[in-house]
Amino acid sequence: MAGKTLRVSKIRKGTVIDHIAGGHALDVIKILGITGRAGGAVTVAMNVPSKRLGMKDVVKVEGRELNPKEVDKIALLAPHATINIIRDYKLTEKKRVKLPKVIRAILKCANPACISNSKEPVQPTFYVDMEDPLHLRCHYCGYIMEKQDVLKQF
Ligand code: CTP
Ligand code: ZN
């Protein structure tokens, strides 16, 4: 393969979200609210070869670092992703996203009849029954939220 690898250019400053499962880059772009109209360069590579995943997607966002809430959201839909922070062309931080066993606060139950959607003061709480494909079980009503339910809320 030497000489046949197509390389996406390095960025000067920003975030590289690497090791996204092949075909999921657009989910990550949606989570981050990237429209392409903010001015910064956004590079997306889809279905490129990866030793670890077979095929992977990569999203590079110039001039932006992610906040912890954004990282948690990425963990929901790209549980194997690596977040690389780049400053002055140098890799300054690398972290794997991590999906906790219990998820609070970032999601609402998709079951309209769930008590967590009523006026009761209960905090939405979900158990991660399965990571891939995603199955989140509501603590209150047992409803299983899947990727599509989650994406609708972001
Ligand atoms: N990267 C970039 N711009 C830079 C530095 C790095 O876009 N100035 C990208 C690289 O292309 C790579 C990711 O950031 O996709 C992580 O960089 P690095 O850790 O150097 O690459 P790998 O060793 O391949 O990462 P890993 O071990 O996580 O697979
Ligand atoms: Zn519920």
Tab-separated table of N, CA and C and ligand atoms in Angstrom:
chain	number	residue	atom	x	y	z
A	1	MET	N	0.815	-1.212	0.000
A	1	MET	CA	0.000	0.000	0.000
A	1	MET	C	0.854	1.269	0.000
A	2	ALA	N	2.165	1.126	0.260
A	2	ALA	CA	3.000	2.323	0.359
A	2	ALA	C	2.839	3.171	-0.905
A	3	GLY	N	2.679	4.479	-0.682
A	3	GLY	CA	2.552	5.372	-1.814
A	3	GLY	C	1.135	5.442	-2.355
A	4	LYS	N	0.286	4.550	-1.923
A	4	LYS	CA	-1.095	4.570	-2.433
A	4	LYS	C	-2.077	5.106	-1.393
A	5	THR	N	-1.533	5.465	-0.219
A	5	THR	CA	-2.423	5.943	0.838
A	5	THR	C	-2.774	7.400	0.574
A	6	LEU	N	-4.061	7.690	0.597
A	6	LEU	CA	-4.495	9.065	0.425
A	6	LEU	C	-4.564	9.709	1.793
A	7	ARG	N	-3.741	10.710	2.037
A	7	ARG	CA	-3.713	11.333	3.354
A	7	ARG	C	-4.520	12.616	3.366
A	8	VAL	N	-5.291	12.768	4.442
A	8	VAL	CA	-6.036	13.996	4.648
A	8	VAL	C	-5.089	14.940	5.380
A	9	SER	N	-5.064	16.230	5.014
A	9	SER	CA	-4.029	17.090	5.577
A	9	SER	C	-4.191	17.292	7.083
A	10	LYS	N	-3.086	17.574	7.719
A	10	LYS	CA	-3.039	17.824	9.168
A	10	LYS	C	-3.699	19.162	9.435
A	11	ILE	N	-4.157	19.331	10.667
A	11	ILE	CA	-4.734	20.624	11.012
A	11	ILE	C	-3.791	21.373	11.947
A	12	ARG	N	-3.975	22.696	12.008
A	12	ARG	CA	-3.081	23.506	12.840
A	12	ARG	C	-3.565	23.522	14.285
A	13	LYS	N	-4.877	23.643	14.438
A	13	LYS	CA	-5.435	23.868	15.771
A	13	LYS	C	-6.874	23.384	15.738
A	14	GLY	N	-7.222	22.546	16.696
A	14	GLY	CA	-8.602	22.077	16.707
A	14	GLY	C	-8.705	20.658	17.220
A	15	THR	N	-9.689	19.916	16.716
A	15	THR	CA	-9.963	18.576	17.218
A	15	THR	C	-10.085	17.579	16.084
A	16	VAL	N	-9.453	16.432	16.268
A	16	VAL	CA	-9.603	15.328	15.319
A	16	VAL	C	-10.353	14.213	16.033
A	17	ILE	N	-11.517	13.876	15.527
A	17	ILE	CA	-12.282	12.762	16.093
A	17	ILE	C	-12.001	11.563	15.197
A	18	ASP	N	-11.254	10.623	15.759
A	18	ASP	CA	-10.720	9.509	14.977
A	18	ASP	C	-11.374	8.208	15.439
A	19	HIS	N	-11.215	7.167	14.652
A	19	HIS	CA	-11.754	5.839	14.991
A	19	HIS	C	-13.264	5.841	15.208
A	20	ILE	N	-13.953	6.616	14.404
A	20	ILE	CA	-15.418	6.552	14.390
A	20	ILE	C	-15.767	5.347	13.509
A	21	ALA	N	-16.706	4.511	13.941
A	21	ALA	CA	-17.059	3.346	13.126
A	21	ALA	C	-17.475	3.795	11.729
A	22	GLY	N	-17.040	3.047	10.736
A	22	GLY	CA	-17.300	3.415	9.343
A	22	GLY	C	-18.770	3.739	9.102
A	23	GLY	N	-19.012	4.886	8.485
A	23	GLY	CA	-20.381	5.276	8.158
A	23	GLY	C	-21.061	6.144	9.200
A	24	HIS	N	-20.358	6.447	10.307
A	24	HIS	CA	-21.002	7.217	11.379
A	24	HIS	C	-20.514	8.666	11.495
A	25	ALA	N	-19.693	9.102	10.565
A	25	ALA	CA	-19.173	10.477	10.630
A	25	ALA	C	-20.293	11.507	10.620
A	26	LEU	N	-21.346	11.243	9.855
A	26	LEU	CA	-22.412	12.248	9.756
A	26	LEU	C	-23.180	12.380	11.075
A	27	ASP	N	-23.251	11.289	11.848
A	27	ASP	CA	-23.862	11.374	13.183
A	27	ASP	C	-23.051	12.323	14.059
A	28	VAL	N	-21.734	12.184	13.982
A	28	VAL	CA	-20.854	13.024	14.801
A	28	VAL	C	-20.996	14.490	14.387
A	29	ILE	N	-21.091	14.725	13.102
A	29	ILE	CA	-21.254	16.097	12.606
A	29	ILE	C	-22.569	16.689	13.108
A	30	LYS	N	-23.593	15.864	13.141
A	30	LYS	CA	-24.899	16.329	13.634
A	30	LYS	C	-24.810	16.649	15.135
A	31	ILE	N	-24.195	15.756	15.897
A	31	ILE	CA	-24.052	15.966	17.336
A	31	ILE	C	-23.351	17.285	17.632
A	32	LEU	N	-22.339	17.594	16.842
A	32	LEU	CA	-21.550	18.802	17.079
A	32	LEU	C	-22.212	20.049	16.484
A	33	GLY	N	-23.333	19.858	15.823
A	33	GLY	CA	-24.042	21.000	15.244
A	33	GLY	C	-23.253	21.675	14.138
A	34	ILE	N	-22.422	20.892	13.448
A	34	ILE	CA	-21.598	21.476	12.390
A	34	ILE	C	-22.443	21.657	11.129
A	35	THR	N	-22.486	22.886	10.658
A	35	THR	CA	-23.258	23.165	9.450
A	35	THR	C	-22.330	23.494	8.285
A	36	GLY	N	-21.060	23.812	8.614
A	36	GLY	CA	-20.136	24.239	7.576
A	36	GLY	C	-20.230	25.731	7.321
A	37	ARG	N	-21.154	26.408	8.020
A	37	ARG	CA	-21.322	27.842	7.769
A	37	ARG	C	-20.599	28.700	8.800
A	38	ALA	N	-19.901	28.054	9.750
A	38	ALA	CA	-19.208	28.823	10.791
A	38	ALA	C	-17.826	29.300	10.325
A	39	GLY	N	-17.380	28.830	9.199
A	39	GLY	CA	-16.133	29.349	8.647
A	39	GLY	C	-14.925	28.449	8.774
A	40	GLY	N	-14.807	27.726	9.918
A	40	GLY	CA	-13.637	26.868	10.115
A	40	GLY	C	-13.651	25.677	9.156
A	41	ALA	N	-12.457	25.202	8.822
A	41	ALA	CA	-12.364	24.049	7.930
A	41	ALA	C	-12.839	22.789	8.649
A	42	VAL	N	-13.644	21.997	7.984
A	42	VAL	CA	-14.099	20.713	8.514
A	42	VAL	C	-13.760	19.660	7.472
A	43	THR	N	-13.006	18.650	7.884
A	43	THR	CA	-12.628	17.594	6.942
A	43	THR	C	-13.258	16.292	7.393
A	44	VAL	N	-13.887	15.604	6.496
A	44	VAL	CA	-14.528	14.334	6.826
A	44	VAL	C	-13.950	13.256	5.932
A	45	ALA	N	-13.484	12.178	6.542
A	45	ALA	CA	-13.022	11.036	5.749
A	45	ALA	C	-13.927	9.865	6.121
A	46	MET	N	-14.501	9.212	5.128
A	46	MET	CA	-15.405	8.107	5.421
A	46	MET	C	-14.873	6.821	4.830
A	47	ASN	N	-15.042	5.735	5.610
A	47	ASN	CA	-14.646	4.403	5.156
A	47	ASN	C	-13.200	4.331	4.699
A	48	VAL	N	-12.310	4.829	5.557
A	48	VAL	CA	-10.883	4.678	5.275
A	48	VAL	C	-10.381	3.476	6.090
A	49	PRO	N	-9.348	2.793	5.614
A	49	PRO	CA	-8.903	1.597	6.321
A	49	PRO	C	-8.366	1.903	7.714
A	50	SER	N	-8.654	1.017	8.658
A	50	SER	CA	-8.164	1.155	10.027
A	50	SER	C	-7.753	-0.220	10.539
A	51	LYS	N	-6.615	-0.265	11.220
A	51	LYS	CA	-6.150	-1.541	11.784
A	51	LYS	C	-7.128	-2.043	12.831
A	52	ARG	N	-7.610	-1.114	13.659
A	52	ARG	CA	-8.439	-1.492	14.795
A	52	ARG	C	-9.887	-1.801	14.403
A	53	LEU	N	-10.424	-1.039	13.449
A	53	LEU	CA	-11.865	-1.153	13.173
A	53	LEU	C	-12.196	-1.729	11.796
A	54	GLY	N	-11.171	-2.027	10.993
A	54	GLY	CA	-11.450	-2.448	9.625
A	54	GLY	C	-11.645	-1.226	8.755
A	55	MET	N	-12.799	-0.564	8.936
A	55	MET	CA	-13.065	0.704	8.257
A	55	MET	C	-13.380	1.739	9.313
A	56	LYS	N	-12.921	2.948	9.099
A	56	LYS	CA	-13.251	3.993	10.076
A	56	LYS	C	-13.591	5.290	9.366
A	57	ASP	N	-14.212	6.185	10.112
A	57	ASP	CA	-14.448	7.549	9.654
A	57	ASP	C	-13.624	8.477	10.542
A	58	VAL	N	-13.260	9.613	10.009
A	58	VAL	CA	-12.504	10.614	10.769
A	58	VAL	C	-13.134	11.982	10.507
A	59	VAL	N	-13.286	12.780	11.551
A	59	VAL	CA	-13.789	14.150	11.391
A	59	VAL	C	-12.763	15.096	12.001
A	60	LYS	N	-12.296	16.050	11.218
A	60	LYS	CA	-11.336	17.044	11.716
A	60	LYS	C	-12.000	18.411	11.720
A	61	VAL	N	-11.992	19.034	12.871
A	61	VAL	CA	-12.646	20.332	13.016
A	61	VAL	C	-11.591	21.364	13.384
A	62	GLU	N	-11.277	22.227	12.456
A	62	GLU	CA	-10.248	23.250	12.659
A	62	GLU	C	-10.784	24.343	13.594
A	63	GLY	N	-9.960	24.729	14.556
A	63	GLY	CA	-10.301	25.879	15.393
A	63	GLY	C	-11.351	25.635	16.458
A	64	ARG	N	-11.603	24.381	16.788
A	64	ARG	CA	-12.622	24.132	17.809
A	64	ARG	C	-12.213	22.983	18.719
A	65	GLU	N	-12.355	23.191	20.032
A	65	GLU	CA	-12.157	22.098	20.982
A	65	GLU	C	-13.518	21.736	21.553
A	66	LEU	N	-13.690	20.488	21.932
A	66	LEU	CA	-15.012	20.035	22.355
A	66	LEU	C	-15.191	20.177	23.858
A	67	ASN	N	-16.412	20.486	24.286
A	67	ASN	CA	-16.670	20.515	25.723
A	67	ASN	C	-17.078	19.109	26.185
A	68	PRO	N	-17.036	18.862	27.514
A	68	PRO	CA	-17.299	17.511	28.022
A	68	PRO	C	-18.670	16.954	27.597
A	69	LYS	N	-19.660	17.818	27.497
A	69	LYS	CA	-20.988	17.354	27.098
A	69	LYS	C	-20.976	16.843	25.654
A	70	GLU	N	-20.235	17.539	24.801
A	70	GLU	CA	-20.125	17.092	23.407
A	70	GLU	C	-19.398	15.748	23.333
A	71	VAL	N	-18.380	15.588	24.170
A	71	VAL	CA	-17.634	14.322	24.194
A	71	VAL	C	-18.558	13.187	24.654
A	72	ASP	N	-19.402	13.451	25.664
A	72	ASP	CA	-20.350	12.432	26.136
A	72	ASP	C	-21.340	12.044	25.042
A	73	LYS	N	-21.779	13.022	24.284
A	73	LYS	CA	-22.722	12.737	23.193
A	73	LYS	C	-22.063	11.872	22.123
A	74	ILE	N	-20.800	12.177	21.817
A	74	ILE	CA	-20.082	11.379	20.814
A	74	ILE	C	-19.955	9.939	21.301
A	75	ALA	N	-19.736	9.755	22.601
A	75	ALA	CA	-19.593	8.396	23.150
A	75	ALA	C	-20.847	7.558	22.904
A	76	LEU	N	-22.006	8.214	22.888
A	76	LEU	CA	-23.254	7.475	22.670
A	76	LEU	C	-23.317	6.847	21.285
A	77	LEU	N	-22.827	7.570	20.296
A	77	LEU	CA	-23.003	7.108	18.917
A	77	LEU	C	-21.710	6.635	18.265
A	78	ALA	N	-20.589	6.922	18.877
A	78	ALA	CA	-19.298	6.453	18.346
A	78	ALA	C	-18.457	5.982	19.526
A	79	PRO	N	-18.834	4.834	20.137
A	79	PRO	CA	-18.211	4.421	21.406
A	79	PRO	C	-16.727	4.077	21.306
A	80	HIS	N	-16.191	3.962	20.094
A	80	HIS	CA	-14.766	3.637	19.959
A	80	HIS	C	-13.935	4.848	19.564
A	81	ALA	N	-14.549	6.015	19.519
A	81	ALA	CA	-13.838	7.183	18.993
A	81	ALA	C	-12.679	7.623	19.880
A	82	THR	N	-11.689	8.212	19.256
A	82	THR	CA	-10.571	8.859	19.947
A	82	THR	C	-10.680	10.352	19.666
A	83	ILE	N	-10.529	11.153	20.720
A	83	ILE	CA	-10.555	12.608	20.549
A	83	ILE	C	-9.121	13.107	20.658
A	84	ASN	N	-8.636	13.747	19.619
A	84	ASN	CA	-7.264	14.283	19.607
A	84	ASN	C	-7.337	15.804	19.568
A	85	ILE	N	-6.699	16.442	20.543
A	85	ILE	CA	-6.652	17.904	20.550
A	85	ILE	C	-5.332	18.331	19.919
A	86	ILE	N	-5.420	19.215	18.953
A	86	ILE	CA	-4.232	19.674	18.232
A	86	ILE	C	-4.010	21.156	18.515
A	87	ARG	N	-2.784	21.493	18.885
A	87	ARG	CA	-2.415	22.906	19.034
A	87	ARG	C	-1.089	23.108	18.333
A	88	ASP	N	-1.024	24.138	17.518
A	88	ASP	CA	0.197	24.442	16.791
A	88	ASP	C	0.712	23.198	16.035
A	89	TYR	N	-0.183	22.519	15.382
A	89	TYR	CA	0.091	21.310	14.582
A	89	TYR	C	0.459	20.081	15.404
A	90	LYS	N	0.636	20.292	16.714
A	90	LYS	CA	1.079	19.153	17.538
A	90	LYS	C	-0.087	18.515	18.286
A	91	LEU	N	-0.019	17.205	18.388
A	91	LEU	CA	-1.003	16.476	19.172
A	91	LEU	C	-0.739	16.776	20.648
A	92	THR	N	-1.677	17.450	21.320
A	92	THR	CA	-1.405	17.813	22.718
A	92	THR	C	-2.200	16.962	23.701
A	93	GLU	N	-3.251	16.297	23.221
A	93	GLU	CA	-4.034	15.452	24.122
A	93	GLU	C	-4.767	14.416	23.301
A	94	LYS	N	-4.788	13.184	23.796
A	94	LYS	CA	-5.516	12.109	23.121
A	94	LYS	C	-6.337	11.380	24.168
A	95	LYS	N	-7.627	11.276	23.931
A	95	LYS	CA	-8.430	10.493	24.880
A	95	LYS	C	-9.480	9.660	24.162
A	96	ARG	N	-9.710	8.480	24.689
A	96	ARG	CA	-10.785	7.632	24.184
A	96	ARG	C	-12.077	8.096	24.826
A	97	VAL	N	-13.153	8.116	24.051
A	97	VAL	CA	-14.437	8.425	24.680
A	97	VAL	C	-14.861	7.221	25.509
A	98	LYS	N	-15.714	7.452	26.481
A	98	LYS	CA	-16.124	6.360	27.341
A	98	LYS	C	-17.606	6.507	27.632
A	99	LEU	N	-18.342	5.462	27.344
A	99	LEU	CA	-19.770	5.489	27.604
A	99	LEU	C	-20.007	4.962	29.019
A	100	PRO	N	-20.572	5.795	29.896
A	100	PRO	CA	-20.814	5.305	31.262
A	100	PRO	C	-21.910	4.239	31.260
A	101	LYS	N	-22.029	3.478	32.338
A	101	LYS	CA	-23.062	2.433	32.442
A	101	LYS	C	-24.448	3.056	32.615
A	102	VAL	N	-24.463	4.208	33.272
A	102	VAL	CA	-25.724	4.897	33.525
A	102	VAL	C	-25.623	6.303	32.936
A	103	ILE	N	-26.678	6.715	32.220
A	103	ILE	CA	-26.649	8.030	31.589
A	103	ILE	C	-27.738	8.909	32.185
A	104	ARG	N	-27.326	10.060	32.651
A	104	ARG	CA	-28.276	11.007	33.225
A	104	ARG	C	-28.115	12.339	32.527
A	105	ALA	N	-29.197	13.060	32.490
A	105	ALA	CA	-29.176	14.477	32.104
A	105	ALA	C	-29.055	14.809	30.619
A	106	ILE	N	-28.388	13.994	29.797
A	106	ILE	CA	-28.280	14.460	28.404
A	106	ILE	C	-29.453	14.059	27.521
A	107	LEU	N	-30.259	13.092	27.961
A	107	LEU	CA	-31.331	12.588	27.093
A	107	LEU	C	-32.684	12.618	27.786
A	108	LYS	N	-33.732	12.611	26.957
A	108	LYS	CA	-35.092	12.473	27.489
A	108	LYS	C	-35.638	11.140	27.013
A	109	CYS	N	-36.537	10.544	27.781
A	109	CYS	CA	-37.136	9.277	27.354
A	109	CYS	C	-38.034	9.528	26.142
A	110	ALA	N	-37.950	8.616	25.155
A	110	ALA	CA	-38.735	8.774	23.930
A	110	ALA	C	-40.179	8.299	24.108
A	111	ASN	N	-40.491	7.742	25.257
A	111	ASN	CA	-41.870	7.313	25.521
A	111	ASN	C	-42.637	8.484	26.143
A	112	PRO	N	-43.603	9.050	25.399
A	112	PRO	CA	-44.305	10.238	25.904
A	112	PRO	C	-45.033	9.975	27.221
A	113	ALA	N	-45.425	8.714	27.458
A	113	ALA	CA	-46.172	8.391	28.682
A	113	ALA	C	-45.259	8.179	29.896
A	114	CYS	N	-43.958	8.225	29.692
A	114	CYS	CA	-43.005	7.974	30.784
A	114	CYS	C	-43.121	9.053	31.864
A	115	ILE	N	-43.006	8.622	33.087
A	115	ILE	CA	-43.128	9.573	34.214
A	115	ILE	C	-42.049	10.659	34.145
A	116	SER	N	-40.925	10.327	33.526
A	116	SER	CA	-39.851	11.327	33.417
A	116	SER	C	-40.224	12.449	32.439
A	117	ASN	N	-41.291	12.237	31.651
A	117	ASN	CA	-41.779	13.298	30.763
A	117	ASN	C	-42.979	14.038	31.345
A	118	SER	N	-43.378	13.674	32.544
A	118	SER	CA	-44.507	14.372	33.175
A	118	SER	C	-43.943	15.515	34.010
A	119	LYS	N	-44.789	16.126	34.804
A	119	LYS	CA	-44.303	17.252	35.619
A	119	LYS	C	-43.581	16.784	36.889
A	120	GLU	N	-43.550	15.475	37.082
A	120	GLU	CA	-42.843	14.962	38.267
A	120	GLU	C	-41.367	15.356	38.209
A	121	PRO	N	-40.792	15.690	39.362
A	121	PRO	CA	-39.380	16.084	39.350
A	121	PRO	C	-38.450	14.866	39.345
A	122	VAL	N	-38.442	14.126	38.244
A	122	VAL	CA	-37.537	12.978	38.155
A	122	VAL	C	-36.525	13.228	37.046
A	123	GLN	N	-35.311	12.816	37.307
A	123	GLN	CA	-34.241	13.035	36.338
A	123	GLN	C	-34.200	11.848	35.367
A	124	PRO	N	-34.271	12.107	34.067
A	124	PRO	CA	-34.186	10.991	33.111
A	124	PRO	C	-32.917	10.173	33.356
A	125	THR	N	-33.067	8.871	33.399
A	125	THR	CA	-31.951	7.972	33.714
A	125	THR	C	-32.036	6.744	32.814
A	126	PHE	N	-30.930	6.383	32.215
A	126	PHE	CA	-30.912	5.239	31.296
A	126	PHE	C	-29.745	4.315	31.611
A	127	TYR	N	-29.976	3.038	31.393
A	127	TYR	CA	-28.921	2.039	31.547
A	127	TYR	C	-28.452	1.620	30.165
A	128	VAL	N	-27.145	1.542	29.991
A	128	VAL	CA	-26.595	1.123	28.701
A	128	VAL	C	-26.622	-0.410	28.664
A	129	ASP	N	-27.675	-0.973	28.062
A	129	ASP	CA	-27.792	-2.435	27.955
A	129	ASP	C	-26.866	-2.966	26.863
A	130	MET	N	-26.727	-2.194	25.807
A	130	MET	CA	-25.859	-2.595	24.691
A	130	MET	C	-25.243	-1.344	24.091
A	131	GLU	N	-23.962	-1.447	23.710
A	131	GLU	CA	-23.266	-0.270	23.159
A	131	GLU	C	-23.401	-0.180	21.649
A	132	ASP	N	-23.356	-1.334	21.020
A	132	ASP	CA	-23.279	-1.321	19.560
A	132	ASP	C	-23.958	-2.576	18.995
A	133	PRO	N	-25.194	-2.501	18.525
A	133	PRO	CA	-26.030	-1.308	18.398
A	133	PRO	C	-26.523	-0.815	19.765
A	134	LEU	N	-26.723	0.500	19.814
A	134	LEU	CA	-27.044	1.143	21.077
A	134	LEU	C	-28.427	0.750	21.610
A	135	HIS	N	-28.484	0.286	22.846
A	135	HIS	CA	-29.740	0.043	23.560
A	135	HIS	C	-29.662	0.710	24.916
A	136	LEU	N	-30.449	1.764	25.107
A	136	LEU	CA	-30.498	2.462	26.391
A	136	LEU	C	-31.857	2.183	27.017
A	137	ARG	N	-31.861	1.636	28.232
A	137	ARG	CA	-33.134	1.271	28.872
A	137	ARG	C	-33.523	2.304	29.921
A	138	CYS	N	-34.718	2.831	29.779
A	138	CYS	CA	-35.196	3.849	30.714
A	138	CYS	C	-35.423	3.238	32.094
A	139	HIS	N	-34.900	3.905	33.102
A	139	HIS	CA	-35.036	3.454	34.485
A	139	HIS	C	-36.500	3.441	34.924
A	140	TYR	N	-37.304	4.353	34.394
A	140	TYR	CA	-38.677	4.511	34.874
A	140	TYR	C	-39.682	3.640	34.138
A	141	CYS	N	-39.563	3.535	32.809
A	141	CYS	CA	-40.613	2.824	32.059
A	141	CYS	C	-40.076	1.623	31.296
A	142	GLY	N	-38.765	1.434	31.254
A	142	GLY	CA	-38.205	0.272	30.561
A	142	GLY	C	-38.105	0.434	29.060
A	143	TYR	N	-38.564	1.568	28.551
A	143	TYR	CA	-38.487	1.812	27.106
A	143	TYR	C	-37.033	1.701	26.635
A	144	ILE	N	-36.819	1.041	25.503
A	144	ILE	CA	-35.467	0.919	24.966
A	144	ILE	C	-35.262	1.998	23.903
A	145	MET	N	-34.326	2.877	24.163
A	145	MET	CA	-33.989	3.912	23.184
A	145	MET	C	-32.878	3.401	22.292
A	146	GLU	N	-33.057	3.596	20.990
A	146	GLU	CA	-32.025	3.207	20.037
A	146	GLU	C	-31.392	4.448	19.439
A	147	LYS	N	-30.400	4.212	18.591
A	147	LYS	CA	-29.647	5.306	17.985
A	147	LYS	C	-30.552	6.379	17.356
A	148	GLN	N	-31.581	5.932	16.640
A	148	GLN	CA	-32.442	6.914	15.967
A	148	GLN	C	-33.159	7.815	16.973
A	149	ASP	N	-33.590	7.238	18.113
A	149	ASP	CA	-34.259	8.034	19.145
A	149	ASP	C	-33.302	9.093	19.696
A	150	VAL	N	-32.049	8.676	19.858
A	150	VAL	CA	-31.034	9.575	20.409
A	150	VAL	C	-30.723	10.703	19.413
A	151	LEU	N	-30.540	10.326	18.146
A	151	LEU	CA	-30.181	11.322	17.130
A	151	LEU	C	-31.254	12.412	16.997
A	152	LYS	N	-32.505	12.024	17.157
A	152	LYS	CA	-33.617	12.996	17.040
A	152	LYS	C	-33.500	14.099	18.077
A	153	GLN	N	-32.828	13.818	19.203
A	153	GLN	CA	-32.753	14.819	20.280
A	153	GLN	C	-31.565	15.752	20.158
A	154	PHE	N	-30.646	15.440	19.248
A	154	PHE	CA	-29.438	16.268	19.141
A	154	PHE	C	-29.540	17.289	18.021
B	1	CTP	N1	-3.682	14.951	13.165
B	1	CTP	C1	-4.049	16.063	12.412
B	1	CTP	N2	-3.304	17.206	12.483
B	1	CTP	C2	-2.210	17.275	13.265
B	1	CTP	C3	-1.819	16.151	14.040
B	1	CTP	C4	-2.579	14.980	13.966
B	1	CTP	O1	-5.046	16.020	11.701
B	1	CTP	N3	-1.513	18.406	13.269
B	1	CTP	C5	-4.529	13.732	13.107
B	1	CTP	C6	-3.833	12.523	12.516
B	1	CTP	O2	-4.005	12.516	11.108
B	1	CTP	C7	-4.603	11.368	13.157
B	1	CTP	C8	-5.008	11.941	14.513
B	1	CTP	O3	-4.880	13.358	14.407
B	1	CTP	O4	-5.794	11.086	12.424
B	1	CTP	C9	-4.174	11.427	15.638
B	1	CTP	O5	-2.803	11.688	15.381
B	1	CTP	P1	-1.680	10.656	15.824
B	1	CTP	O6	-1.893	10.272	17.235
B	1	CTP	O7	-0.375	11.244	15.424
B	1	CTP	O8	-2.015	9.437	14.842
B	1	CTP	P2	-2.071	7.867	15.177
B	1	CTP	O9	-0.832	7.432	15.869
B	1	CTP	O10	-2.422	7.196	13.896
B	1	CTP	O11	-3.304	7.788	16.179
B	1	CTP	P3	-3.888	6.476	16.904
B	1	CTP	O12	-2.761	5.782	17.612
B	1	CTP	O13	-4.910	7.046	17.866
B	1	CTP	O14	-4.518	5.650	15.822
B	2	ZN	ZN	-39.094	6.200	30.177
